[in-house]
PDB file of C-alpha atoms in Angstrom:
ATOM      1  CA  MET G   1       0.000   0.000   0.000  1.00 54.00           C
ATOM      2  CA  SER G   2       1.433   3.375  -1.010  1.00 53.00           C
ATOM      3  CA  GLU G   3       1.857   6.279   1.429  1.00 52.00           C
ATOM      4  CA  ALA G   4      -0.929   8.183  -0.338  1.00 51.00           C
ATOM      5  CA  SER G   5      -3.235   5.193  -0.074  1.00 49.00           C
ATOM      6  CA  CYS G   6      -2.413   4.839   3.619  1.00 54.00           C
ATOM      7  CA  ARG G   7      -3.333   8.494   4.210  1.00 49.00           C
ATOM      8  CA  GLU G   8      -6.584   8.102   2.289  1.00 49.00           C
ATOM      9  CA  PHE G   9      -7.444   4.886   4.145  1.00 47.00           C
ATOM     10  CA  ASP G  10      -6.636   6.386   7.550  1.00 52.00           C
ATOM     11  CA  ALA G  11      -8.740   9.483   6.913  1.00 47.00           C
ATOM     12  CA  GLY G  12     -11.837   7.371   6.436  1.00 50.00           C
ATOM     13  CA  HIS G  13     -11.230   4.949   9.291  1.00 52.00           C
ATOM     14  CA  PRO G  14     -10.969   6.524  12.740  1.00 50.00           C
ATOM     15  CA  ASP G  15      -8.866   4.902  15.434  1.00 55.00           C
ATOM     16  CA  PRO G  16     -10.988   2.272  17.228  1.00 49.00           C
ATOM     17  CA  GLY G  17      -9.038   3.035  20.415  1.00 51.00           C
ATOM     18  CA  ALA G  18     -10.067  -0.088  22.301  1.00 59.00           C
ATOM     19  CA  SER G  19      -7.704  -2.707  20.880  1.00 89.00           C
ATOM     20  CA  ARG G  20      -4.157  -3.398  22.086  1.00 95.00           C
ATOM     21  CA  GLY G  21      -1.403  -5.138  20.220  1.00 98.00           C
ATOM     22  CA  THR G  22       0.468  -8.285  21.175  1.00 98.00           C
ATOM     23  CA  VAL G  23       4.163  -8.014  22.044  1.00 98.00           C
ATOM     24  CA  ILE G  24       6.291 -11.053  21.194  1.00 98.00           C
ATOM     25  CA  PHE G  25       9.266 -10.345  23.450  1.00 98.00           C
ATOM     26  CA  LEU G  26      12.402 -12.179  22.270  1.00 98.00           C
ATOM     27  CA  ASN G  27      15.073 -12.140  24.977  1.00 96.00           C
ATOM     28  CA  GLY G  28      18.542 -13.612  24.569  1.00 94.00           C
ATOM     29  CA  THR G  29      22.205 -12.756  24.387  1.00 89.00           C
ATOM     30  CA  SER G  30      23.832 -11.017  21.499  1.00 87.00           C
ATOM     31  CA  SER G  31      24.277 -13.429  18.557  1.00 86.00           C
ATOM     32  CA  SER G  32      21.718 -15.889  19.939  1.00 88.00           C
ATOM     33  CA  GLY G  33      19.536 -15.631  16.821  1.00 92.00           C
ATOM     34  CA  LYS G  34      16.746 -13.258  17.893  1.00 95.00           C
ATOM     35  CA  SER G  35      16.775 -11.125  14.749  1.00 94.00           C
ATOM     36  CA  SER G  36      16.679 -14.175  12.489  1.00 96.00           C
ATOM     37  CA  ILE G  37      13.672 -15.523  14.398  1.00 98.00           C
ATOM     38  CA  ALA G  38      11.968 -12.123  14.171  1.00 98.00           C
ATOM     39  CA  THR G  39      12.474 -12.064  10.402  1.00 97.00           C
ATOM     40  CA  GLU G  40      10.838 -15.475  10.106  1.00 98.00           C
ATOM     41  CA  LEU G  41       7.975 -14.480  12.399  1.00 98.00           C
ATOM     42  CA  LEU G  42       7.098 -11.504  10.209  1.00 98.00           C
ATOM     43  CA  ARG G  43       7.087 -13.837   7.224  1.00 98.00           C
ATOM     44  CA  ILE G  44       4.790 -16.525   8.681  1.00 98.00           C
ATOM     45  CA  LEU G  45       2.470 -14.747  11.140  1.00 98.00           C
ATOM     46  CA  ASP G  46      -1.064 -14.237   9.870  1.00 96.00           C
ATOM     47  CA  GLU G  47      -1.537 -10.740  11.322  1.00 97.00           C
ATOM     48  CA  PRO G  48       0.612  -7.657  10.632  1.00 97.00           C
ATOM     49  CA  TYR G  49       3.560  -7.302  13.032  1.00 98.00           C
ATOM     50  CA  PHE G  50       6.351  -4.741  13.396  1.00 98.00           C
ATOM     51  CA  HIS G  51       9.883  -5.895  14.221  1.00 98.00           C
ATOM     52  CA  LEU G  52      11.384  -3.368  16.637  1.00 97.00           C
ATOM     53  CA  PRO G  53      14.940  -4.414  17.548  1.00 93.00           C
ATOM     54  CA  VAL G  54      16.861  -2.401  20.117  1.00 91.00           C
ATOM     55  CA  ASP G  55      19.833  -2.286  17.730  1.00 89.00           C
ATOM     56  CA  ALA G  56      17.738  -0.143  15.371  1.00 93.00           C
ATOM     57  CA  PHE G  57      17.322   2.467  18.109  1.00 94.00           C
ATOM     58  CA  HIS G  58      21.054   2.561  18.788  1.00 90.00           C
ATOM     59  CA  ALA G  59      21.627   2.911  15.032  1.00 91.00           C
ATOM     60  CA  MET G  60      19.393   6.008  14.906  1.00 94.00           C
ATOM     61  CA  ARG G  61      21.660   7.899  17.302  1.00 92.00           C
ATOM     62  CA  THR G  62      24.061  10.515  15.998  1.00 90.00           C
ATOM     63  CA  ARG G  63      27.435   9.242  14.819  1.00 87.00           C
ATOM     64  CA  GLN G  64      29.263  11.944  16.756  1.00 89.00           C
ATOM     65  CA  GLU G  65      31.524  10.633  19.503  1.00 90.00           C
ATOM     66  CA  ILE G  66      29.854  10.744  22.906  1.00 90.00           C
ATOM     67  CA  PRO G  67      32.036  12.054  25.777  1.00 92.00           C
ATOM     68  CA  PRO G  68      32.878   9.189  28.164  1.00 89.00           C
ATOM     69  CA  GLY G  69      31.173  10.964  31.055  1.00 91.00           C
ATOM     70  CA  GLN G  70      27.874  11.060  29.160  1.00 93.00           C
ATOM     71  CA  LEU G  71      27.931   7.615  27.538  1.00 91.00           C
ATOM     72  CA  THR G  72      26.244   5.696  30.364  1.00 93.00           C
ATOM     73  CA  THR G  73      23.393   8.195  30.542  1.00 96.00           C
ATOM     74  CA  VAL G  74      22.907   8.261  26.764  1.00 95.00           C
ATOM     75  CA  LEU G  75      22.774   4.463  26.549  1.00 93.00           C
ATOM     76  CA  HIS G  76      20.427   4.230  29.539  1.00 96.00           C
ATOM     77  CA  ASN G  77      18.066   6.775  28.019  1.00 96.00           C
ATOM     78  CA  THR G  78      18.161   4.948  24.683  1.00 96.00           C
ATOM     79  CA  TRP G  79      17.032   1.715  26.337  1.00 95.00           C
ATOM     80  CA  ARG G  80      14.282   3.540  28.274  1.00 97.00           C
ATOM     81  CA  GLY G  81      13.078   5.215  25.100  1.00 97.00           C
ATOM     82  CA  TYR G  82      13.065   1.897  23.282  1.00 97.00           C
ATOM     83  CA  HIS G  83      10.850   0.329  25.942  1.00 98.00           C
ATOM     84  CA  ARG G  84       8.402   3.233  25.721  1.00 98.00           C
ATOM     85  CA  ALA G  85       8.322   3.125  21.933  1.00 98.00           C
ATOM     86  CA  VAL G  86       7.360  -0.558  22.003  1.00 98.00           C
ATOM     87  CA  ALA G  87       4.751   0.064  24.711  1.00 98.00           C
ATOM     88  CA  GLY G  88       3.320   2.948  22.687  1.00 98.00           C
ATOM     89  CA  MET G  89       3.079   0.903  19.499  1.00 98.00           C
ATOM     90  CA  ALA G  90       1.254  -1.875  21.348  1.00 98.00           C
ATOM     91  CA  ALA G  91      -1.067   0.585  23.118  1.00 97.00           C
ATOM     92  CA  ALA G  92      -2.047   1.958  19.682  1.00 97.00           C
ATOM     93  CA  GLY G  93      -3.129  -1.521  18.594  1.00 97.00           C
ATOM     94  CA  ASN G  94       0.016  -2.611  16.749  1.00 98.00           C
ATOM     95  CA  ASN G  95       1.498  -6.090  17.104  1.00 98.00           C
ATOM     96  CA  VAL G  96       5.230  -5.985  17.827  1.00 98.00           C
ATOM     97  CA  VAL G  97       8.127  -8.427  17.761  1.00 98.00           C
ATOM     98  CA  MET G  98      10.571  -7.059  20.316  1.00 97.00           C
ATOM     99  CA  ASP G  99      14.220  -8.085  19.991  1.00 94.00           C
ATOM    100  CA  HIS G 100      15.936  -7.424  23.335  1.00 93.00           C
ATOM    101  CA  VAL G 101      18.832  -8.271  25.674  1.00 94.00           C
ATOM    102  CA  LEU G 102      17.897  -8.216  29.372  1.00 95.00           C
ATOM    103  CA  SER G 103      21.517  -8.134  30.492  1.00 92.00           C
ATOM    104  CA  GLU G 104      20.787  -5.598  33.245  1.00 93.00           C
ATOM    105  CA  GLU G 105      18.097  -6.150  35.882  1.00 93.00           C
ATOM    106  CA  TRP G 106      16.554  -2.679  35.577  1.00 96.00           C
ATOM    107  CA  ARG G 107      15.581  -3.323  31.948  1.00 96.00           C
ATOM    108  CA  LEU G 108      13.194  -6.112  32.943  1.00 96.00           C
ATOM    109  CA  ARG G 109      11.763  -4.008  35.787  1.00 96.00           C
ATOM    110  CA  ASP G 110      11.141  -1.139  33.389  1.00 97.00           C
ATOM    111  CA  CYS G 111       9.357  -3.407  30.897  1.00 97.00           C
ATOM    112  CA  LEU G 112       7.242  -4.977  33.638  1.00 97.00           C
ATOM    113  CA  ASP G 113       6.136  -1.504  34.701  1.00 96.00           C
ATOM    114  CA  LEU G 114       5.328  -0.357  31.160  1.00 97.00           C
ATOM    115  CA  PHE G 115       3.748  -3.269  29.302  1.00 98.00           C
ATOM    116  CA  VAL G 116       0.271  -4.742  29.756  1.00 97.00           C
ATOM    117  CA  PRO G 117       1.430  -8.122  31.103  1.00 97.00           C
ATOM    118  CA  GLN G 118      -1.308 -10.249  29.589  1.00 96.00           C
ATOM    119  CA  ASP G 119      -0.412  -8.900  26.123  1.00 97.00           C
ATOM    120  CA  VAL G 120       3.236 -10.028  26.272  1.00 98.00           C
ATOM    121  CA  VAL G 121       4.484 -13.372  24.977  1.00 98.00           C
ATOM    122  CA  PHE G 122       7.842 -13.711  26.722  1.00 98.00           C
ATOM    123  CA  VAL G 123      10.209 -15.881  24.666  1.00 98.00           C
ATOM    124  CA  GLY G 124      13.554 -17.120  25.937  1.00 97.00           C
ATOM    125  CA  VAL G 125      16.009 -17.436  23.054  1.00 97.00           C
ATOM    126  CA  ARG G 126      18.792 -19.709  24.236  1.00 94.00           C
ATOM    127  CA  CYS G 127      21.969 -20.749  22.491  1.00 90.00           C
ATOM    128  CA  PRO G 128      24.941 -22.800  23.729  1.00 89.00           C
ATOM    129  CA  ARG G 129      27.985 -20.830  24.810  1.00 88.00           C
ATOM    130  CA  ASP G 130      30.293 -22.325  22.170  1.00 87.00           C
ATOM    131  CA  GLU G 131      27.814 -21.504  19.415  1.00 85.00           C
ATOM    132  CA  VAL G 132      27.263 -17.851  20.389  1.00 81.00           C
ATOM    133  CA  GLU G 133      31.042 -17.433  20.575  1.00 80.00           C
ATOM    134  CA  ARG G 134      31.384 -18.910  17.075  1.00 86.00           C
ATOM    135  CA  ARG G 135      28.655 -16.645  15.701  1.00 83.00           C
ATOM    136  CA  GLU G 136      30.178 -13.620  17.392  1.00 79.00           C
ATOM    137  CA  ARG G 137      33.563 -14.285  15.773  1.00 82.00           C
ATOM    138  CA  LYS G 138      31.905 -14.806  12.387  1.00 81.00           C
ATOM    139  CA  ARG G 139      29.908 -11.564  12.617  1.00 75.00           C
ATOM    140  CA  GLY G 140      32.904  -9.469  13.560  1.00 65.00           C
ATOM    141  CA  ASP G 141      30.731  -6.500  14.590  1.00 64.00           C
ATOM    142  CA  ARG G 142      30.500  -7.229  18.320  1.00 68.00           C
ATOM    143  CA  PRO G 143      33.122  -6.871  21.062  1.00 69.00           C
ATOM    144  CA  PRO G 144      34.741 -10.271  21.684  1.00 70.00           C
ATOM    145  CA  GLY G 145      33.155 -12.037  24.646  1.00 63.00           C
ATOM    146  CA  LEU G 146      30.030  -9.834  24.718  1.00 71.00           C
ATOM    147  CA  ALA G 147      27.523 -12.701  24.513  1.00 72.00           C
ATOM    148  CA  VAL G 148      29.287 -14.746  27.194  1.00 72.00           C
ATOM    149  CA  ARG G 149      29.344 -11.753  29.555  1.00 81.00           C
ATOM    150  CA  GLN G 150      25.582 -11.401  29.085  1.00 82.00           C
ATOM    151  CA  LEU G 151      24.762 -15.046  29.801  1.00 82.00           C
ATOM    152  CA  ALA G 152      24.651 -14.786  33.599  1.00 81.00           C
ATOM    153  CA  GLN G 153      21.997 -12.049  33.727  1.00 90.00           C
ATOM    154  CA  VAL G 154      19.936 -12.418  30.547  1.00 92.00           C
ATOM    155  CA  HIS G 155      17.933 -15.450  31.743  1.00 93.00           C
ATOM    156  CA  ALA G 156      18.343 -14.886  35.496  1.00 92.00           C
ATOM    157  CA  HIS G 157      14.616 -14.199  36.083  1.00 93.00           C
ATOM    158  CA  GLY G 158      13.939 -17.819  35.067  1.00 92.00           C
ATOM    159  CA  VAL G 159      10.342 -17.455  33.817  1.00 96.00           C
ATOM    160  CA  TYR G 160       9.147 -17.573  30.197  1.00 97.00           C
ATOM    161  CA  ASP G 161       5.972 -18.367  28.299  1.00 98.00           C
ATOM    162  CA  ILE G 162       7.976 -20.363  25.766  1.00 98.00           C
ATOM    163  CA  GLU G 163      11.645 -21.048  25.015  1.00 97.00           C
ATOM    164  CA  CYS G 164      13.631 -22.070  21.975  1.00 96.00           C
ATOM    165  CA  ASP G 165      17.206 -23.241  21.483  1.00 96.00           C
ATOM    166  CA  THR G 166      18.813 -21.885  18.336  1.00 95.00           C
ATOM    167  CA  GLY G 167      21.654 -24.347  18.704  1.00 92.00           C
ATOM    168  CA  ARG G 168      19.188 -27.156  17.958  1.00 94.00           C
ATOM    169  CA  ALA G 169      16.527 -25.487  15.805  1.00 96.00           C
ATOM    170  CA  ASP G 170      16.836 -23.085  12.886  1.00 96.00           C
ATOM    171  CA  PRO G 171      15.081 -19.675  12.845  1.00 97.00           C
ATOM    172  CA  HIS G 172      12.090 -20.960  10.874  1.00 98.00           C
ATOM    173  CA  GLN G 173      11.537 -23.834  13.298  1.00 98.00           C
ATOM    174  CA  CYS G 174      11.733 -21.448  16.264  1.00 98.00           C
ATOM    175  CA  ALA G 175       9.317 -19.021  14.615  1.00 98.00           C
ATOM    176  CA  ARG G 176       6.893 -21.839  13.838  1.00 98.00           C
ATOM    177  CA  LEU G 177       7.053 -22.992  17.471  1.00 98.00           C
ATOM    178  CA  ILE G 178       6.145 -19.463  18.627  1.00 98.00           C
ATOM    179  CA  LYS G 179       3.355 -19.071  16.055  1.00 98.00           C
ATOM    180  CA  ASP G 180       1.790 -22.394  17.064  1.00 98.00           C
ATOM    181  CA  PHE G 181       1.947 -21.333  20.718  1.00 98.00           C
ATOM    182  CA  LEU G 182       0.112 -18.008  20.256  1.00 97.00           C
ATOM    183  CA  PRO G 183      -3.477 -19.316  20.065  1.00 95.00           C
ATOM    184  CA  HIS G 184      -2.998 -21.457  23.183  1.00 92.00           C
ATOM    185  CA  ARG G 185      -1.275 -19.042  25.564  1.00 93.00           C
ATOM    186  CA  PRO G 186      -1.958 -20.012  29.188  1.00 93.00           C
ATOM    187  CA  MET G 187      -2.858 -17.436  31.818  1.00 95.00           C
ATOM    188  CA  PRO G 188      -1.307 -15.980  33.856  1.00 96.00           C
ATOM    189  CA  THR G 189       1.425 -15.039  31.417  1.00 97.00           C
ATOM    190  CA  ALA G 190       5.097 -14.990  32.349  1.00 97.00           C
ATOM    191  CA  PHE G 191       4.948 -11.197  32.646  1.00 97.00           C
ATOM    192  CA  GLN G 192       1.945 -11.448  34.968  1.00 97.00           C
ATOM    193  CA  ARG G 193       3.783 -13.971  37.150  1.00 96.00           C
ATOM    194  CA  LEU G 194       6.982 -11.923  37.177  1.00 96.00           C
ATOM    195  CA  ARG G 195       5.144  -8.729  38.071  1.00 94.00           C
ATOM    196  CA  GLU G 196       3.351 -10.475  40.921  1.00 91.00           C
ATOM    197  CA  LYS G 197       6.524 -12.170  42.130  1.00 86.00           C
ATOM    198  CA  ASN G 198       8.550  -8.972  42.190  1.00 77.00           C
ATOM    199  CA  SER G 199       5.936  -6.371  43.103  1.00 70.00           C
ATOM    200  CA  ASP G 200       7.060  -6.273  46.732  1.00 60.00           C
ATOM    201  CA  ALA G 201      10.787  -6.529  46.030  1.00 56.00           C
ATOM    202  CA  TRP G 202      10.720  -3.730  43.416  1.00 50.00           C
TER     203      TRP G 202
END
């Protein structure tokens, strides 16, 4: 659909306002295969979805060198903005595939506070250590050892709706597993359980 057609269509169809989108939340280390799964999901899912990877938000930032004293704040604000962009898209009725790395505890807390928990399908994307190291070396665009450093924290919360192992299954198989799971999601969701579990602690 062209941009002009989209404008014409939108003008005649007011926002229904009541619907919320589903967030398929892919969490795993760098080089674990999240983006490849997201690409396959957009290809096979029956409804329209947007793939919003956090790397795309980092890529939008100015190329100017950030002073070392400001870097931590800039990165922190980028992550916070990313979370709010995903939450906003879902609140407007858009389905989203979220490609994330929960390598710091505050990121999960922030998402639990922002997202409607029953609308989130929390997917653990796992990959053996040797394999993520191999992929990291092959990519050549990540600091050596990044994925291994993330392993301890990324899955520390221990609760998912569904998990996949990209060392054993290819991206299409993982995407198919997630698609087949969607119509049969049990309640409470992983996000509901995590919010309840940590409401007092946080």
